Amino acid sequence: MDLFSRSWTALRTAVAELPDKDFEQPSGCTGWLVRDLVCHLVIDAQDVLITLATPTGTEPTVNAVTYWNVEDQPPTGEDPLDALIVRLAAAYEEPRLLKFHLDDVGSAAGRAAELADPGARVSTRDEVLTVGDYLTAYVLEWTLHHLDLIACLPDAAEPPTEGLARSRAMLEEIADAAFPASFTDKDALLVGTGRRAPTEGERAALGESAAKLPLFLG
């Protein structure tokens, strides 16, 4: 729960501190500018609020790791929902409006997470999981999108180190393989999810595990 809050607060703070011109820079998400990614974060915050307000008494069907689906293909930006995000982001016109909306909805999502019972069960995406597992899954979401946010912004703040470490551990569970110790947590996440190609040295260090990568999470 605490790691969810720290990761989410760090991501929202990074957005709040961006100069307006950075909203027109490419993000680490294919086909999205930074403004499009921020708009997606608004939708993510809404999803957190909706899920935490959707309790269920049935047994969990997934946990923080199995919550994630591994897709066959990387996102192209052409999915109807992805395209809708781009149109919504453009409708804001001014970065300050996007910042305001993310702060407004994002703060509410953060408060709801802090107040939630980690042992309670919630339903989302036709699955059931505990609140604790749901929020832990979102540590990976926040961390990857924080890396997406700063992909072309070298002066922006990076995700919390503990969020990077936990996200790496989850990705290793999803891949059923450990990344070499020579990989930083950040590089493991970027290479492991296809956000950048491995160098020749990294590919050699990965060995047989390279065949399992990248993992396109959805």
PDB file of C-alpha atoms in Angstrom:
ATOM      1  CA  MET A   1       0.000   0.000   0.000  1.00  0.00           C
ATOM      2  CA  ASP A   2       2.778   2.405   0.963  1.00  0.00           C
ATOM      3  CA  LEU A   3       4.773   1.620  -2.178  1.00  0.00           C
ATOM      4  CA  PHE A   4       1.691   2.302  -4.316  1.00  0.00           C
ATOM      5  CA  SER A   5       1.374   5.723  -2.682  1.00  0.00           C
ATOM      6  CA  ARG A   6       5.052   6.589  -3.070  1.00  0.00           C
ATOM      7  CA  SER A   7       5.148   5.517  -6.712  1.00  0.00           C
ATOM      8  CA  TRP A   8       1.920   7.327  -7.570  1.00  0.00           C
ATOM      9  CA  THR A   9       2.921  10.499  -5.728  1.00  0.00           C
ATOM     10  CA  ALA A  10       6.309  10.544  -7.476  1.00  0.00           C
ATOM     11  CA  LEU A  11       4.684  10.147 -10.886  1.00  0.00           C
ATOM     12  CA  ARG A  12       2.125  12.891 -10.286  1.00  0.00           C
ATOM     13  CA  THR A  13       4.841  15.185  -8.930  1.00  0.00           C
ATOM     14  CA  ALA A  14       6.953  14.582 -12.038  1.00  0.00           C
ATOM     15  CA  VAL A  15       4.001  15.587 -14.227  1.00  0.00           C
ATOM     16  CA  ALA A  16       3.274  18.680 -12.116  1.00  0.00           C
ATOM     17  CA  GLU A  17       6.869  19.862 -12.480  1.00  0.00           C
ATOM     18  CA  LEU A  18       7.025  19.532 -16.280  1.00  0.00           C
ATOM     19  CA  PRO A  19       7.307  22.777 -18.248  1.00  0.00           C
ATOM     20  CA  ASP A  20       4.554  23.220 -20.823  1.00  0.00           C
ATOM     21  CA  LYS A  21       6.876  22.593 -23.757  1.00  0.00           C
ATOM     22  CA  ASP A  22       7.613  19.066 -22.544  1.00  0.00           C
ATOM     23  CA  PHE A  23       4.011  18.019 -23.107  1.00  0.00           C
ATOM     24  CA  GLU A  24       4.741  18.004 -26.851  1.00  0.00           C
ATOM     25  CA  GLN A  25       7.724  15.674 -26.492  1.00  0.00           C
ATOM     26  CA  PRO A  26       7.473  11.979 -27.403  1.00  0.00           C
ATOM     27  CA  SER A  27       6.788   9.597 -24.550  1.00  0.00           C
ATOM     28  CA  GLY A  28       7.986   6.029 -24.194  1.00  0.00           C
ATOM     29  CA  CYS A  29       4.567   4.774 -25.359  1.00  0.00           C
ATOM     30  CA  THR A  30       4.409   4.147 -29.102  1.00  0.00           C
ATOM     31  CA  GLY A  31       2.359   6.828 -30.856  1.00  0.00           C
ATOM     32  CA  TRP A  32       1.851   8.967 -27.745  1.00  0.00           C
ATOM     33  CA  LEU A  33       3.238  12.351 -26.802  1.00  0.00           C
ATOM     34  CA  VAL A  34       3.767  13.196 -23.151  1.00  0.00           C
ATOM     35  CA  ARG A  35       0.368  14.940 -23.094  1.00  0.00           C
ATOM     36  CA  ASP A  36      -1.287  11.722 -24.322  1.00  0.00           C
ATOM     37  CA  LEU A  37       0.411   9.702 -21.601  1.00  0.00           C
ATOM     38  CA  VAL A  38      -0.730  12.180 -18.944  1.00  0.00           C
ATOM     39  CA  CYS A  39      -4.285  11.883 -20.247  1.00  0.00           C
ATOM     40  CA  HIS A  40      -3.950   8.099 -19.940  1.00  0.00           C
ATOM     41  CA  LEU A  41      -2.877   8.575 -16.312  1.00  0.00           C
ATOM     42  CA  VAL A  42      -6.124  10.449 -15.679  1.00  0.00           C
ATOM     43  CA  ILE A  43      -8.012   7.414 -16.996  1.00  0.00           C
ATOM     44  CA  ASP A  44      -5.825   5.130 -14.856  1.00  0.00           C
ATOM     45  CA  ALA A  45      -6.704   7.163 -11.771  1.00  0.00           C
ATOM     46  CA  GLN A  46     -10.390   6.827 -12.618  1.00  0.00           C
ATOM     47  CA  ASP A  47      -9.933   3.070 -12.983  1.00  0.00           C
ATOM     48  CA  VAL A  48      -8.371   2.890  -9.519  1.00  0.00           C
ATOM     49  CA  LEU A  49     -11.332   4.758  -8.029  1.00  0.00           C
ATOM     50  CA  ILE A  50     -13.838   2.557  -9.861  1.00  0.00           C
ATOM     51  CA  THR A  51     -12.099  -0.666  -8.847  1.00  0.00           C
ATOM     52  CA  LEU A  52     -11.762   0.279  -5.182  1.00  0.00           C
ATOM     53  CA  ALA A  53     -15.506   1.045  -5.214  1.00  0.00           C
ATOM     54  CA  THR A  54     -16.339  -2.355  -6.732  1.00  0.00           C
ATOM     55  CA  PRO A  55     -16.134  -4.810  -3.821  1.00  0.00           C
ATOM     56  CA  THR A  56     -16.953  -8.496  -4.191  1.00  0.00           C
ATOM     57  CA  GLY A  57     -17.232 -11.472  -1.882  1.00  0.00           C
ATOM     58  CA  THR A  58     -15.964 -14.078  -4.321  1.00  0.00           C
ATOM     59  CA  GLU A  59     -12.575 -15.762  -4.214  1.00  0.00           C
ATOM     60  CA  PRO A  60      -9.599 -14.088  -5.943  1.00  0.00           C
ATOM     61  CA  THR A  61      -8.864 -15.309  -9.452  1.00  0.00           C
ATOM     62  CA  VAL A  62      -5.557 -13.426  -9.909  1.00  0.00           C
ATOM     63  CA  ASN A  63      -2.835 -11.791  -7.827  1.00  0.00           C
ATOM     64  CA  ALA A  64      -0.485  -8.843  -8.403  1.00  0.00           C
ATOM     65  CA  VAL A  65       1.539 -10.813 -10.950  1.00  0.00           C
ATOM     66  CA  THR A  66      -1.093 -12.893 -12.745  1.00  0.00           C
ATOM     67  CA  TYR A  67      -3.228  -9.746 -13.074  1.00  0.00           C
ATOM     68  CA  TRP A  68      -1.044  -8.868 -16.059  1.00  0.00           C
ATOM     69  CA  ASN A  69      -1.723 -10.287 -19.511  1.00  0.00           C
ATOM     70  CA  VAL A  70       1.204 -10.845 -21.865  1.00  0.00           C
ATOM     71  CA  GLU A  71       0.218  -9.781 -25.369  1.00  0.00           C
ATOM     72  CA  ASP A  72       1.523 -11.258 -28.626  1.00  0.00           C
ATOM     73  CA  GLN A  73       2.305  -7.914 -30.235  1.00  0.00           C
ATOM     74  CA  PRO A  74       3.545  -4.537 -28.995  1.00  0.00           C
ATOM     75  CA  PRO A  75       1.042  -1.659 -28.923  1.00  0.00           C
ATOM     76  CA  THR A  76       0.972   0.352 -32.138  1.00  0.00           C
ATOM     77  CA  GLY A  77      -1.026   3.342 -30.957  1.00  0.00           C
ATOM     78  CA  GLU A  78      -3.786   2.404 -33.417  1.00  0.00           C
ATOM     79  CA  ASP A  79      -6.053   0.640 -30.936  1.00  0.00           C
ATOM     80  CA  PRO A  80      -9.422   2.519 -30.738  1.00  0.00           C
ATOM     81  CA  LEU A  81      -8.943   3.291 -27.047  1.00  0.00           C
ATOM     82  CA  ASP A  82      -5.376   4.476 -27.638  1.00  0.00           C
ATOM     83  CA  ALA A  83      -6.616   6.706 -30.461  1.00  0.00           C
ATOM     84  CA  LEU A  84      -9.360   8.077 -28.191  1.00  0.00           C
ATOM     85  CA  ILE A  85      -6.732   9.019 -25.594  1.00  0.00           C
ATOM     86  CA  VAL A  86      -4.910  11.108 -28.221  1.00  0.00           C
ATOM     87  CA  ARG A  87      -8.122  12.980 -29.107  1.00  0.00           C
ATOM     88  CA  LEU A  88      -8.985  13.547 -25.454  1.00  0.00           C
ATOM     89  CA  ALA A  89      -5.509  14.872 -24.708  1.00  0.00           C
ATOM     90  CA  ALA A  90      -5.693  17.312 -27.603  1.00  0.00           C
ATOM     91  CA  ALA A  91      -9.042  18.582 -26.322  1.00  0.00           C
ATOM     92  CA  TYR A  92      -7.400  19.877 -23.136  1.00  0.00           C
ATOM     93  CA  GLU A  93      -5.478  22.400 -25.306  1.00  0.00           C
ATOM     94  CA  GLU A  94      -3.407  23.709 -22.370  1.00  0.00           C
ATOM     95  CA  PRO A  95      -1.046  21.584 -20.241  1.00  0.00           C
ATOM     96  CA  ARG A  96      -2.237  23.293 -17.057  1.00  0.00           C
ATOM     97  CA  LEU A  97      -5.705  21.796 -17.593  1.00  0.00           C
ATOM     98  CA  LEU A  98      -4.281  18.303 -17.858  1.00  0.00           C
ATOM     99  CA  LYS A  99      -2.139  18.916 -14.786  1.00  0.00           C
ATOM    100  CA  PHE A 100      -5.183  20.118 -12.853  1.00  0.00           C
ATOM    101  CA  HIS A 101      -7.311  17.125 -13.837  1.00  0.00           C
ATOM    102  CA  LEU A 102      -4.574  14.622 -12.991  1.00  0.00           C
ATOM    103  CA  ASP A 103      -3.953  16.293  -9.632  1.00  0.00           C
ATOM    104  CA  ASP A 104      -7.684  16.357  -8.868  1.00  0.00           C
ATOM    105  CA  VAL A 105      -8.558  12.769  -9.816  1.00  0.00           C
ATOM    106  CA  GLY A 106      -5.115  11.416  -8.955  1.00  0.00           C
ATOM    107  CA  SER A 107      -5.212  12.803  -5.424  1.00  0.00           C
ATOM    108  CA  ALA A 108      -8.620  11.199  -4.896  1.00  0.00           C
ATOM    109  CA  ALA A 109      -7.296   7.846  -6.145  1.00  0.00           C
ATOM    110  CA  GLY A 110      -4.349   8.145  -3.784  1.00  0.00           C
ATOM    111  CA  ARG A 111      -6.568   8.879  -0.800  1.00  0.00           C
ATOM    112  CA  ALA A 112      -8.905   6.007  -1.673  1.00  0.00           C
ATOM    113  CA  ALA A 113      -5.939   3.637  -1.798  1.00  0.00           C
ATOM    114  CA  GLU A 114      -4.687   4.782   1.604  1.00  0.00           C
ATOM    115  CA  LEU A 115      -8.134   4.226   3.154  1.00  0.00           C
ATOM    116  CA  ALA A 116      -8.770   0.838   1.535  1.00  0.00           C
ATOM    117  CA  ASP A 117      -8.574  -2.469   3.402  1.00  0.00           C
ATOM    118  CA  PRO A 118      -5.733  -4.442   1.747  1.00  0.00           C
ATOM    119  CA  GLY A 119      -7.496  -7.715   2.518  1.00  0.00           C
ATOM    120  CA  ALA A 120     -10.774  -6.718   0.880  1.00  0.00           C
ATOM    121  CA  ARG A 121     -11.588  -8.139  -2.541  1.00  0.00           C
ATOM    122  CA  VAL A 122     -12.416  -6.102  -5.610  1.00  0.00           C
ATOM    123  CA  SER A 123     -13.424  -6.870  -9.168  1.00  0.00           C
ATOM    124  CA  THR A 124     -11.853  -5.453 -12.328  1.00  0.00           C
ATOM    125  CA  ARG A 125     -11.370  -6.669 -15.902  1.00  0.00           C
ATOM    126  CA  ASP A 126     -13.650  -9.644 -15.116  1.00  0.00           C
ATOM    127  CA  GLU A 127     -11.186 -10.804 -12.449  1.00  0.00           C
ATOM    128  CA  VAL A 128     -11.171 -10.738  -8.649  1.00  0.00           C
ATOM    129  CA  LEU A 129      -8.172  -9.889  -6.476  1.00  0.00           C
ATOM    130  CA  THR A 130      -7.416  -8.427  -3.085  1.00  0.00           C
ATOM    131  CA  VAL A 131      -6.981  -4.689  -2.751  1.00  0.00           C
ATOM    132  CA  GLY A 132      -3.393  -5.287  -1.676  1.00  0.00           C
ATOM    133  CA  ASP A 133      -2.620  -7.258  -4.820  1.00  0.00           C
ATOM    134  CA  TYR A 134      -4.432  -4.736  -7.025  1.00  0.00           C
ATOM    135  CA  LEU A 135      -2.440  -1.822  -5.641  1.00  0.00           C
ATOM    136  CA  THR A 136       0.794  -3.791  -5.877  1.00  0.00           C
ATOM    137  CA  ALA A 137       0.064  -4.501  -9.546  1.00  0.00           C
ATOM    138  CA  TYR A 138      -0.272  -0.771 -10.055  1.00  0.00           C
ATOM    139  CA  VAL A 139       3.223  -0.177  -8.697  1.00  0.00           C
ATOM    140  CA  LEU A 140       4.391  -1.759 -11.951  1.00  0.00           C
ATOM    141  CA  GLU A 141       1.946   0.398 -13.931  1.00  0.00           C
ATOM    142  CA  TRP A 142       3.103   3.623 -12.280  1.00  0.00           C
ATOM    143  CA  THR A 143       6.781   2.747 -12.561  1.00  0.00           C
ATOM    144  CA  LEU A 144       6.661   1.819 -16.241  1.00  0.00           C
ATOM    145  CA  HIS A 145       4.653   4.926 -17.089  1.00  0.00           C
ATOM    146  CA  HIS A 146       7.036   7.079 -15.070  1.00  0.00           C
ATOM    147  CA  LEU A 147       9.810   5.723 -17.293  1.00  0.00           C
ATOM    148  CA  ASP A 148       7.612   6.438 -20.324  1.00  0.00           C
ATOM    149  CA  LEU A 149       7.050   9.986 -19.114  1.00  0.00           C
ATOM    150  CA  ILE A 150      10.755  10.790 -18.878  1.00  0.00           C
ATOM    151  CA  ALA A 151      11.901   8.796 -21.927  1.00  0.00           C
ATOM    152  CA  CYS A 152      12.868  11.988 -23.806  1.00  0.00           C
ATOM    153  CA  LEU A 153      13.178  14.245 -20.756  1.00  0.00           C
ATOM    154  CA  PRO A 154      16.637  13.670 -19.250  1.00  0.00           C
ATOM    155  CA  ASP A 155      16.193  16.367 -16.587  1.00  0.00           C
ATOM    156  CA  ALA A 156      12.957  14.940 -15.159  1.00  0.00           C
ATOM    157  CA  ALA A 157      12.918  13.031 -11.870  1.00  0.00           C
ATOM    158  CA  GLU A 158      13.101   9.239 -12.076  1.00  0.00           C
ATOM    159  CA  PRO A 159      10.789   6.744 -10.322  1.00  0.00           C
ATOM    160  CA  PRO A 160      11.512   5.813  -6.685  1.00  0.00           C
ATOM    161  CA  THR A 161      14.255   3.194  -6.386  1.00  0.00           C
ATOM    162  CA  GLU A 162      12.046   0.910  -4.324  1.00  0.00           C
ATOM    163  CA  GLY A 163       9.347   1.049  -7.007  1.00  0.00           C
ATOM    164  CA  LEU A 164      11.889   0.140  -9.669  1.00  0.00           C
ATOM    165  CA  ALA A 165      13.103  -2.813  -7.580  1.00  0.00           C
ATOM    166  CA  ARG A 166       9.591  -4.141  -6.866  1.00  0.00           C
ATOM    167  CA  SER A 167       8.591  -3.723 -10.503  1.00  0.00           C
ATOM    168  CA  ARG A 168      11.664  -5.625 -11.645  1.00  0.00           C
ATOM    169  CA  ALA A 169      10.806  -8.442  -9.250  1.00  0.00           C
ATOM    170  CA  MET A 170       7.255  -8.629 -10.608  1.00  0.00           C
ATOM    171  CA  LEU A 171       8.467  -8.605 -14.200  1.00  0.00           C
ATOM    172  CA  GLU A 172      10.856 -11.449 -13.401  1.00  0.00           C
ATOM    173  CA  GLU A 173       7.939 -13.437 -11.978  1.00  0.00           C
ATOM    174  CA  ILE A 174       5.891 -12.754 -15.104  1.00  0.00           C
ATOM    175  CA  ALA A 175       8.816 -13.806 -17.314  1.00  0.00           C
ATOM    176  CA  ASP A 176       9.652 -16.754 -15.045  1.00  0.00           C
ATOM    177  CA  ALA A 177      13.285 -15.732 -15.396  1.00  0.00           C
ATOM    178  CA  ALA A 178      15.681 -13.446 -13.546  1.00  0.00           C
ATOM    179  CA  PHE A 179      17.513 -10.606 -15.244  1.00  0.00           C
ATOM    180  CA  PRO A 180      21.308 -10.653 -14.941  1.00  0.00           C
ATOM    181  CA  ALA A 181      22.728  -8.897 -11.890  1.00  0.00           C
ATOM    182  CA  SER A 182      24.575  -6.569 -14.271  1.00  0.00           C
ATOM    183  CA  PHE A 183      21.228  -5.042 -15.313  1.00  0.00           C
ATOM    184  CA  THR A 184      20.045  -2.046 -13.335  1.00  0.00           C
ATOM    185  CA  ASP A 185      16.388  -2.201 -12.324  1.00  0.00           C
ATOM    186  CA  LYS A 186      15.607   0.526 -14.854  1.00  0.00           C
ATOM    187  CA  ASP A 187      17.363  -1.294 -17.688  1.00  0.00           C
ATOM    188  CA  ALA A 188      15.671  -4.575 -16.774  1.00  0.00           C
ATOM    189  CA  LEU A 189      12.274  -2.888 -17.065  1.00  0.00           C
ATOM    190  CA  LEU A 190      13.073  -1.059 -20.296  1.00  0.00           C
ATOM    191  CA  VAL A 191      14.577  -4.080 -22.033  1.00  0.00           C
ATOM    192  CA  GLY A 192      12.149  -6.557 -20.501  1.00  0.00           C
ATOM    193  CA  THR A 193       9.081  -4.708 -21.768  1.00  0.00           C
ATOM    194  CA  GLY A 194      10.507  -3.787 -25.160  1.00  0.00           C
ATOM    195  CA  ARG A 195      10.867  -0.122 -24.394  1.00  0.00           C
ATOM    196  CA  ARG A 196      14.374  -0.325 -25.740  1.00  0.00           C
ATOM    197  CA  ALA A 197      16.389  -3.024 -27.493  1.00  0.00           C
ATOM    198  CA  PRO A 198      19.161  -4.765 -25.541  1.00  0.00           C
ATOM    199  CA  THR A 199      22.749  -4.004 -26.401  1.00  0.00           C
ATOM    200  CA  GLU A 200      24.914  -6.842 -27.683  1.00  0.00           C
ATOM    201  CA  GLY A 201      26.427  -7.192 -24.230  1.00  0.00           C
ATOM    202  CA  GLU A 202      23.003  -7.265 -22.562  1.00  0.00           C
ATOM    203  CA  ARG A 203      21.728  -9.866 -25.015  1.00  0.00           C
ATOM    204  CA  ALA A 204      24.756 -12.040 -24.307  1.00  0.00           C
ATOM    205  CA  ALA A 205      24.213 -11.659 -20.547  1.00  0.00           C
ATOM    206  CA  LEU A 206      20.554 -12.639 -20.918  1.00  0.00           C
ATOM    207  CA  GLY A 207      21.497 -15.904 -22.596  1.00  0.00           C
ATOM    208  CA  GLU A 208      18.508 -18.185 -23.151  1.00  0.00           C
ATOM    209  CA  SER A 209      16.227 -15.744 -21.323  1.00  0.00           C
ATOM    210  CA  ALA A 210      16.511 -13.372 -24.296  1.00  0.00           C
ATOM    211  CA  ALA A 211      14.134 -15.641 -26.211  1.00  0.00           C
ATOM    212  CA  LYS A 212      11.358 -14.872 -23.694  1.00  0.00           C
ATOM    213  CA  LEU A 213      11.654 -11.131 -24.172  1.00  0.00           C
ATOM    214  CA  PRO A 214      10.272  -8.604 -24.606  1.00  0.00           C
ATOM    215  CA  LEU A 215       7.049  -8.952 -22.632  1.00  0.00           C
ATOM    216  CA  PHE A 216       4.197  -6.760 -23.859  1.00  0.00           C
ATOM    217  CA  LEU A 217       1.997  -6.237 -20.819  1.00  0.00           C
ATOM    218  CA  GLY A 218      -1.669  -5.421 -20.989  1.00  0.00           C
TER     219      GLY A 218
END
